């Protein structure tokens, strides 16, 4: 099974990544609230869809309709893919955040059982985010989930995980990092009064060419995600 590089619709970011995102792979995106995890994961998902690969998105933060609308707002229109079944969006959003401590451990188990039973046409799975699904769950159960996720990669699937570092045990985070072909971290920063997102490329296997360790990004409501030239973020 060979690795394919899939370019993102942002030339400057592709250059920083050494050409694009390798697939199949486990892609982990770590970041605090509002750091751009969801947006970056949606760009990767969009690029994979536009390369003709059927995909699934699991969202814990919004409804299916709102998720599609959010992507369209940042210039990632996947309406056609959604209507034709190439993209399936499943919402685990629970009204008023009424997560049950008793039921929490079953979410990960049910989710991985569901994903393992999807047909071979599904080539990409996005889970946004793992932090919510890990609340009140023992580390051993999360680690089992990661192991079973790795098995999906060996079957030619790409899995994208997002998570907040403060809601994942450090030991679990280390295992996720070790298990991932791609590992990004995102941080909110204020430089000279400008609010930016700093993307650190911690780990990236399978890409070619030169890469940059850090990229400054802006989420613009009109332009979507864009790379900020160095001159725009210096004081």
PDB file of C-alpha atoms in Angstrom:
ATOM      1  CA  UNK A   1       0.000   0.000   0.000  1.00  0.00           C
ATOM      2  CA  UNK A   2       1.681   3.217  -1.188  1.00  0.00           C
ATOM      3  CA  UNK A   3       1.499   6.685   0.307  1.00  0.00           C
ATOM      4  CA  UNK A   4      -0.144   9.461  -1.688  1.00  0.00           C
ATOM      5  CA  UNK A   5       0.456  13.161  -1.065  1.00  0.00           C
ATOM      6  CA  UNK A   6      -2.758  15.177  -1.210  1.00  0.00           C
ATOM      7  CA  UNK A   7      -2.247  18.939  -1.585  1.00  0.00           C
ATOM      8  CA  UNK A   8      -4.352  21.421   0.365  1.00  0.00           C
ATOM      9  CA  UNK A   9      -6.011  24.363  -1.454  1.00  0.00           C
ATOM     10  CA  UNK A  10      -3.404  26.723   0.055  1.00  0.00           C
ATOM     11  CA  UNK A  11      -0.131  26.723  -1.946  1.00  0.00           C
ATOM     12  CA  UNK A  12       1.880  28.420   0.825  1.00  0.00           C
ATOM     13  CA  UNK A  13       0.800  25.817   3.365  1.00  0.00           C
ATOM     14  CA  UNK A  14       1.587  22.969   0.958  1.00  0.00           C
ATOM     15  CA  UNK A  15       5.100  24.343   0.605  1.00  0.00           C
ATOM     16  CA  UNK A  16       5.488  24.396   4.385  1.00  0.00           C
ATOM     17  CA  UNK A  17       4.278  20.783   4.539  1.00  0.00           C
ATOM     18  CA  UNK A  18       6.674  19.574   1.866  1.00  0.00           C
ATOM     19  CA  UNK A  19       3.947  19.084  -0.735  1.00  0.00           C
ATOM     20  CA  UNK A  20       0.785  18.111   1.109  1.00  0.00           C
ATOM     21  CA  UNK A  21      -0.788  15.619   3.491  1.00  0.00           C
ATOM     22  CA  UNK A  22       0.248  11.928   3.238  1.00  0.00           C
ATOM     23  CA  UNK A  23      -2.526   9.340   2.954  1.00  0.00           C
ATOM     24  CA  UNK A  24      -3.275   6.808   4.316  1.00  0.00           C
ATOM     25  CA  UNK A  25      -2.163   8.092   7.713  1.00  0.00           C
ATOM     26  CA  UNK A  26      -3.192   8.973  11.237  1.00  0.00           C
ATOM     27  CA  UNK A  27      -3.328  12.773  11.459  1.00  0.00           C
ATOM     28  CA  UNK A  28      -3.513  14.287  14.956  1.00  0.00           C
ATOM     29  CA  UNK A  29      -4.239  17.974  15.546  1.00  0.00           C
ATOM     30  CA  UNK A  30      -3.726  19.275  19.084  1.00  0.00           C
ATOM     31  CA  UNK A  31      -4.842  22.722  20.176  1.00  0.00           C
ATOM     32  CA  UNK A  32      -6.670  24.820  22.714  1.00  0.00           C
ATOM     33  CA  UNK A  33     -10.171  26.202  22.220  1.00  0.00           C
ATOM     34  CA  UNK A  34     -10.385  28.568  19.254  1.00  0.00           C
ATOM     35  CA  UNK A  35      -6.936  27.698  17.913  1.00  0.00           C
ATOM     36  CA  UNK A  36      -8.247  26.505  14.541  1.00  0.00           C
ATOM     37  CA  UNK A  37      -8.294  22.716  14.993  1.00  0.00           C
ATOM     38  CA  UNK A  38     -11.695  22.282  13.387  1.00  0.00           C
ATOM     39  CA  UNK A  39     -10.912  24.589  10.463  1.00  0.00           C
ATOM     40  CA  UNK A  40      -7.569  22.911   9.693  1.00  0.00           C
ATOM     41  CA  UNK A  41      -9.158  19.458   9.902  1.00  0.00           C
ATOM     42  CA  UNK A  42     -11.909  20.609   7.524  1.00  0.00           C
ATOM     43  CA  UNK A  43      -9.315  21.779   4.996  1.00  0.00           C
ATOM     44  CA  UNK A  44      -7.702  18.355   5.088  1.00  0.00           C
ATOM     45  CA  UNK A  45     -11.095  16.653   4.790  1.00  0.00           C
ATOM     46  CA  UNK A  46     -12.057  18.917   1.871  1.00  0.00           C
ATOM     47  CA  UNK A  47      -8.833  18.134   0.020  1.00  0.00           C
ATOM     48  CA  UNK A  48      -9.301  14.391   0.461  1.00  0.00           C
ATOM     49  CA  UNK A  49     -12.898  14.638  -0.795  1.00  0.00           C
ATOM     50  CA  UNK A  50     -11.817  16.636  -3.850  1.00  0.00           C
ATOM     51  CA  UNK A  51      -9.383  13.819  -4.639  1.00  0.00           C
ATOM     52  CA  UNK A  52     -12.387  11.520  -5.006  1.00  0.00           C
ATOM     53  CA  UNK A  53     -12.119   9.672  -1.683  1.00  0.00           C
ATOM     54  CA  UNK A  54     -15.299   8.935   0.278  1.00  0.00           C
ATOM     55  CA  UNK A  55     -15.180  10.356   3.789  1.00  0.00           C
ATOM     56  CA  UNK A  56     -16.944  10.440   7.160  1.00  0.00           C
ATOM     57  CA  UNK A  57     -16.919  13.344   9.625  1.00  0.00           C
ATOM     58  CA  UNK A  58     -17.830  12.792  13.278  1.00  0.00           C
ATOM     59  CA  UNK A  59     -18.546  16.062  15.100  1.00  0.00           C
ATOM     60  CA  UNK A  60     -19.137  16.475  18.827  1.00  0.00           C
ATOM     61  CA  UNK A  61     -19.631  20.234  18.732  1.00  0.00           C
ATOM     62  CA  UNK A  62     -22.422  20.932  16.276  1.00  0.00           C
ATOM     63  CA  UNK A  63     -25.212  19.472  14.171  1.00  0.00           C
ATOM     64  CA  UNK A  64     -24.737  17.985  10.719  1.00  0.00           C
ATOM     65  CA  UNK A  65     -26.416  20.956   9.021  1.00  0.00           C
ATOM     66  CA  UNK A  66     -24.301  23.464  10.956  1.00  0.00           C
ATOM     67  CA  UNK A  67     -21.113  21.536  10.143  1.00  0.00           C
ATOM     68  CA  UNK A  68     -21.759  21.679   6.388  1.00  0.00           C
ATOM     69  CA  UNK A  69     -22.708  25.363   6.672  1.00  0.00           C
ATOM     70  CA  UNK A  70     -19.508  26.128   8.594  1.00  0.00           C
ATOM     71  CA  UNK A  71     -17.377  24.572   5.856  1.00  0.00           C
ATOM     72  CA  UNK A  72     -19.208  26.580   3.197  1.00  0.00           C
ATOM     73  CA  UNK A  73     -18.629  29.780   5.178  1.00  0.00           C
ATOM     74  CA  UNK A  74     -14.849  29.336   4.917  1.00  0.00           C
ATOM     75  CA  UNK A  75     -15.000  28.593   1.188  1.00  0.00           C
ATOM     76  CA  UNK A  76     -15.067  24.804   1.531  1.00  0.00           C
ATOM     77  CA  UNK A  77     -18.307  23.899  -0.205  1.00  0.00           C
ATOM     78  CA  UNK A  78     -18.963  20.158   0.139  1.00  0.00           C
ATOM     79  CA  UNK A  79     -22.696  20.325  -0.548  1.00  0.00           C
ATOM     80  CA  UNK A  80     -22.428  18.144  -3.660  1.00  0.00           C
ATOM     81  CA  UNK A  81     -20.320  15.525  -1.892  1.00  0.00           C
ATOM     82  CA  UNK A  82     -22.783  15.469   1.002  1.00  0.00           C
ATOM     83  CA  UNK A  83     -25.844  15.125  -1.231  1.00  0.00           C
ATOM     84  CA  UNK A  84     -24.258  12.351  -3.307  1.00  0.00           C
ATOM     85  CA  UNK A  85     -23.146  10.379  -0.251  1.00  0.00           C
ATOM     86  CA  UNK A  86     -19.408  10.824  -0.758  1.00  0.00           C
ATOM     87  CA  UNK A  87     -19.375  12.672   2.569  1.00  0.00           C
ATOM     88  CA  UNK A  88     -21.317  11.468   5.583  1.00  0.00           C
ATOM     89  CA  UNK A  89     -21.526  13.709   8.646  1.00  0.00           C
ATOM     90  CA  UNK A  90     -22.577  12.211  11.983  1.00  0.00           C
ATOM     91  CA  UNK A  91     -23.278  14.493  14.922  1.00  0.00           C
ATOM     92  CA  UNK A  92     -22.597  13.362  18.481  1.00  0.00           C
ATOM     93  CA  UNK A  93     -23.609  16.799  19.686  1.00  0.00           C
ATOM     94  CA  UNK A  94     -25.755  16.446  22.787  1.00  0.00           C
ATOM     95  CA  UNK A  95     -28.253  19.173  23.615  1.00  0.00           C
ATOM     96  CA  UNK A  96     -27.188  21.362  26.574  1.00  0.00           C
ATOM     97  CA  UNK A  97     -24.044  19.236  26.992  1.00  0.00           C
ATOM     98  CA  UNK A  98     -25.920  16.545  28.877  1.00  0.00           C
ATOM     99  CA  UNK A  99     -23.160  13.928  28.700  1.00  0.00           C
ATOM    100  CA  UNK A 100     -23.870  10.964  30.950  1.00  0.00           C
ATOM    101  CA  UNK A 101     -20.962   9.844  33.132  1.00  0.00           C
ATOM    102  CA  UNK A 102     -22.409   6.348  33.071  1.00  0.00           C
ATOM    103  CA  UNK A 103     -22.713   6.212  29.279  1.00  0.00           C
ATOM    104  CA  UNK A 104     -19.478   8.078  28.435  1.00  0.00           C
ATOM    105  CA  UNK A 105     -17.245   4.956  28.253  1.00  0.00           C
ATOM    106  CA  UNK A 106     -19.551   3.429  25.633  1.00  0.00           C
ATOM    107  CA  UNK A 107     -19.214   6.289  23.144  1.00  0.00           C
ATOM    108  CA  UNK A 108     -15.663   5.401  22.069  1.00  0.00           C
ATOM    109  CA  UNK A 109     -16.434   1.682  21.936  1.00  0.00           C
ATOM    110  CA  UNK A 110     -19.587   2.206  19.873  1.00  0.00           C
ATOM    111  CA  UNK A 111     -17.816   4.661  17.595  1.00  0.00           C
ATOM    112  CA  UNK A 112     -14.880   2.385  16.760  1.00  0.00           C
ATOM    113  CA  UNK A 113     -17.238  -0.564  16.215  1.00  0.00           C
ATOM    114  CA  UNK A 114     -19.204   1.590  13.800  1.00  0.00           C
ATOM    115  CA  UNK A 115     -16.101   2.737  11.914  1.00  0.00           C
ATOM    116  CA  UNK A 116     -14.662  -0.778  11.651  1.00  0.00           C
ATOM    117  CA  UNK A 117     -17.893  -1.941  10.040  1.00  0.00           C
ATOM    118  CA  UNK A 118     -17.970   0.772   7.371  1.00  0.00           C
ATOM    119  CA  UNK A 119     -17.379  -0.489   3.848  1.00  0.00           C
ATOM    120  CA  UNK A 120     -14.071  -0.275   2.042  1.00  0.00           C
ATOM    121  CA  UNK A 121     -15.197   2.741  -0.004  1.00  0.00           C
ATOM    122  CA  UNK A 122     -14.740   4.981   3.040  1.00  0.00           C
ATOM    123  CA  UNK A 123     -11.150   6.221   2.870  1.00  0.00           C
ATOM    124  CA  UNK A 124     -11.118   9.091   5.353  1.00  0.00           C
ATOM    125  CA  UNK A 125     -12.545   9.445   8.868  1.00  0.00           C
ATOM    126  CA  UNK A 126     -12.487  12.746  10.757  1.00  0.00           C
ATOM    127  CA  UNK A 127     -13.228  12.806  14.497  1.00  0.00           C
ATOM    128  CA  UNK A 128     -13.647  16.321  15.922  1.00  0.00           C
ATOM    129  CA  UNK A 129     -12.943  16.083  18.734  1.00  0.00           C
ATOM    130  CA  UNK A 130     -11.458  13.229  20.753  1.00  0.00           C
ATOM    131  CA  UNK A 131     -11.397  15.313  23.954  1.00  0.00           C
ATOM    132  CA  UNK A 132     -15.184  15.336  24.290  1.00  0.00           C
ATOM    133  CA  UNK A 133     -15.391  11.606  23.663  1.00  0.00           C
ATOM    134  CA  UNK A 134     -12.711  10.926  26.297  1.00  0.00           C
ATOM    135  CA  UNK A 135     -14.421  12.650  29.217  1.00  0.00           C
ATOM    136  CA  UNK A 136     -14.933  10.233  32.149  1.00  0.00           C
ATOM    137  CA  UNK A 137     -13.232   7.451  30.166  1.00  0.00           C
ATOM    138  CA  UNK A 138     -10.355   5.377  31.538  1.00  0.00           C
ATOM    139  CA  UNK A 139      -6.984   5.735  29.824  1.00  0.00           C
ATOM    140  CA  UNK A 140      -6.949   2.039  28.957  1.00  0.00           C
ATOM    141  CA  UNK A 141     -10.163   2.464  26.965  1.00  0.00           C
ATOM    142  CA  UNK A 142      -8.783   5.476  25.092  1.00  0.00           C
ATOM    143  CA  UNK A 143      -5.557   3.608  24.313  1.00  0.00           C
ATOM    144  CA  UNK A 144      -7.572   0.650  23.012  1.00  0.00           C
ATOM    145  CA  UNK A 145      -9.437   3.067  20.766  1.00  0.00           C
ATOM    146  CA  UNK A 146      -6.131   4.422  19.414  1.00  0.00           C
ATOM    147  CA  UNK A 147      -4.851   0.886  18.760  1.00  0.00           C
ATOM    148  CA  UNK A 148      -7.990  -0.048  16.855  1.00  0.00           C
ATOM    149  CA  UNK A 149      -7.752   3.243  14.958  1.00  0.00           C
ATOM    150  CA  UNK A 150      -4.232   2.277  13.879  1.00  0.00           C
ATOM    151  CA  UNK A 151      -5.693  -0.909  12.425  1.00  0.00           C
ATOM    152  CA  UNK A 152      -7.872   1.239  10.157  1.00  0.00           C
ATOM    153  CA  UNK A 153      -4.724   2.897   8.785  1.00  0.00           C
ATOM    154  CA  UNK A 154      -3.307  -0.508   7.806  1.00  0.00           C
ATOM    155  CA  UNK A 155      -6.490  -1.040   5.777  1.00  0.00           C
ATOM    156  CA  UNK A 156      -5.798   2.050   3.692  1.00  0.00           C
ATOM    157  CA  UNK A 157      -7.857   4.623   5.575  1.00  0.00           C
ATOM    158  CA  UNK A 158      -6.840   8.076   6.767  1.00  0.00           C
ATOM    159  CA  UNK A 159      -8.027   9.092  10.238  1.00  0.00           C
ATOM    160  CA  UNK A 160      -7.966  12.710  11.440  1.00  0.00           C
ATOM    161  CA  UNK A 161      -8.199  13.307  15.208  1.00  0.00           C
ATOM    162  CA  UNK A 162      -8.483  16.685  16.913  1.00  0.00           C
ATOM    163  CA  UNK A 163      -8.116  17.166  20.662  1.00  0.00           C
ATOM    164  CA  UNK A 164      -7.543  19.752  23.401  1.00  0.00           C
ATOM    165  CA  UNK A 165      -4.303  19.063  25.349  1.00  0.00           C
ATOM    166  CA  UNK A 166      -5.852  19.954  28.719  1.00  0.00           C
ATOM    167  CA  UNK A 167      -8.528  17.282  28.392  1.00  0.00           C
ATOM    168  CA  UNK A 168      -6.286  14.381  27.399  1.00  0.00           C
ATOM    169  CA  UNK A 169      -3.956  12.650  29.850  1.00  0.00           C
ATOM    170  CA  UNK A 170      -0.281  13.361  28.949  1.00  0.00           C
ATOM    171  CA  UNK A 171       0.422   9.620  28.653  1.00  0.00           C
ATOM    172  CA  UNK A 172      -2.433   9.235  26.172  1.00  0.00           C
ATOM    173  CA  UNK A 173      -1.156  12.268  24.236  1.00  0.00           C
ATOM    174  CA  UNK A 174       2.299  10.651  24.006  1.00  0.00           C
ATOM    175  CA  UNK A 175       0.778   7.465  22.592  1.00  0.00           C
ATOM    176  CA  UNK A 176      -1.255   9.461  20.068  1.00  0.00           C
ATOM    177  CA  UNK A 177       1.888  11.295  18.972  1.00  0.00           C
ATOM    178  CA  UNK A 178       3.870   8.071  18.645  1.00  0.00           C
ATOM    179  CA  UNK A 179       1.053   6.420  16.680  1.00  0.00           C
ATOM    180  CA  UNK A 180       0.564   9.292  14.231  1.00  0.00           C
ATOM    181  CA  UNK A 181       2.236   9.833  10.882  1.00  0.00           C
ATOM    182  CA  UNK A 182       1.218  13.493  11.105  1.00  0.00           C
ATOM    183  CA  UNK A 183       1.122  15.489  14.352  1.00  0.00           C
ATOM    184  CA  UNK A 184       0.304  19.194  14.424  1.00  0.00           C
ATOM    185  CA  UNK A 185      -0.127  21.606  17.334  1.00  0.00           C
ATOM    186  CA  UNK A 186      -2.020  24.902  17.103  1.00  0.00           C
ATOM    187  CA  UNK A 187      -1.748  27.881  19.454  1.00  0.00           C
ATOM    188  CA  UNK A 188      -3.540  31.214  19.738  1.00  0.00           C
ATOM    189  CA  UNK A 189      -1.110  34.122  19.711  1.00  0.00           C
ATOM    190  CA  UNK A 190      -1.320  37.907  19.775  1.00  0.00           C
ATOM    191  CA  UNK A 191       1.550  39.539  17.921  1.00  0.00           C
ATOM    192  CA  UNK A 192       1.511  43.304  17.714  1.00  0.00           C
ATOM    193  CA  UNK A 193      -2.250  43.345  18.283  1.00  0.00           C
ATOM    194  CA  UNK A 194      -2.879  40.803  15.527  1.00  0.00           C
ATOM    195  CA  UNK A 195      -4.662  37.599  16.536  1.00  0.00           C
ATOM    196  CA  UNK A 196      -3.043  34.655  14.742  1.00  0.00           C
ATOM    197  CA  UNK A 197      -2.856  30.866  14.889  1.00  0.00           C
ATOM    198  CA  UNK A 198       0.599  29.306  15.078  1.00  0.00           C
ATOM    199  CA  UNK A 199       0.839  25.862  13.497  1.00  0.00           C
ATOM    200  CA  UNK A 200       3.763  23.712  14.606  1.00  0.00           C
ATOM    201  CA  UNK A 201       4.607  20.726  12.436  1.00  0.00           C
ATOM    202  CA  UNK A 202       5.773  18.345  15.158  1.00  0.00           C
ATOM    203  CA  UNK A 203       5.763  15.195  13.049  1.00  0.00           C
ATOM    204  CA  UNK A 204       5.198  14.622   9.353  1.00  0.00           C
ATOM    205  CA  UNK A 205       6.108  11.359   7.679  1.00  0.00           C
ATOM    206  CA  UNK A 206       5.732  10.630   3.994  1.00  0.00           C
ATOM    207  CA  UNK A 207       5.944  14.133   2.554  1.00  0.00           C
ATOM    208  CA  UNK A 208       8.673  15.273   0.221  1.00  0.00           C
ATOM    209  CA  UNK A 209      10.806  18.378  -0.168  1.00  0.00           C
ATOM    210  CA  UNK A 210      11.745  20.972   2.418  1.00  0.00           C
ATOM    211  CA  UNK A 211       9.387  21.749   5.278  1.00  0.00           C
ATOM    212  CA  UNK A 212       8.919  24.594   7.736  1.00  0.00           C
ATOM    213  CA  UNK A 213       8.650  23.802  11.464  1.00  0.00           C
ATOM    214  CA  UNK A 214       6.225  26.661  12.187  1.00  0.00           C
ATOM    215  CA  UNK A 215       3.579  28.463  10.130  1.00  0.00           C
ATOM    216  CA  UNK A 216       1.505  31.497  11.113  1.00  0.00           C
ATOM    217  CA  UNK A 217      -2.123  31.330  10.015  1.00  0.00           C
ATOM    218  CA  UNK A 218      -5.182  33.543   9.967  1.00  0.00           C
ATOM    219  CA  UNK A 219      -8.794  32.415   9.738  1.00  0.00           C
ATOM    220  CA  UNK A 220     -10.439  35.096   7.622  1.00  0.00           C
ATOM    221  CA  UNK A 221     -14.262  34.982   7.344  1.00  0.00           C
ATOM    222  CA  UNK A 222     -14.018  36.035   3.698  1.00  0.00           C
ATOM    223  CA  UNK A 223     -10.857  34.286   2.530  1.00  0.00           C
ATOM    224  CA  UNK A 224     -10.886  31.245   4.795  1.00  0.00           C
ATOM    225  CA  UNK A 225      -7.561  29.935   6.082  1.00  0.00           C
ATOM    226  CA  UNK A 226      -4.453  31.725   4.869  1.00  0.00           C
ATOM    227  CA  UNK A 227      -0.751  31.733   5.622  1.00  0.00           C
ATOM    228  CA  UNK A 228       0.527  35.035   6.960  1.00  0.00           C
ATOM    229  CA  UNK A 229       3.793  36.317   5.476  1.00  0.00           C
ATOM    230  CA  UNK A 230       6.448  36.957   8.127  1.00  0.00           C
ATOM    231  CA  UNK A 231       6.201  40.694   7.564  1.00  0.00           C
ATOM    232  CA  UNK A 232       2.560  40.719   8.643  1.00  0.00           C
ATOM    233  CA  UNK A 233       3.272  39.243  12.088  1.00  0.00           C
ATOM    234  CA  UNK A 234       6.387  41.115  13.127  1.00  0.00           C
ATOM    235  CA  UNK A 235       6.250  44.138  15.398  1.00  0.00           C
TER     236      UNK A 235
END
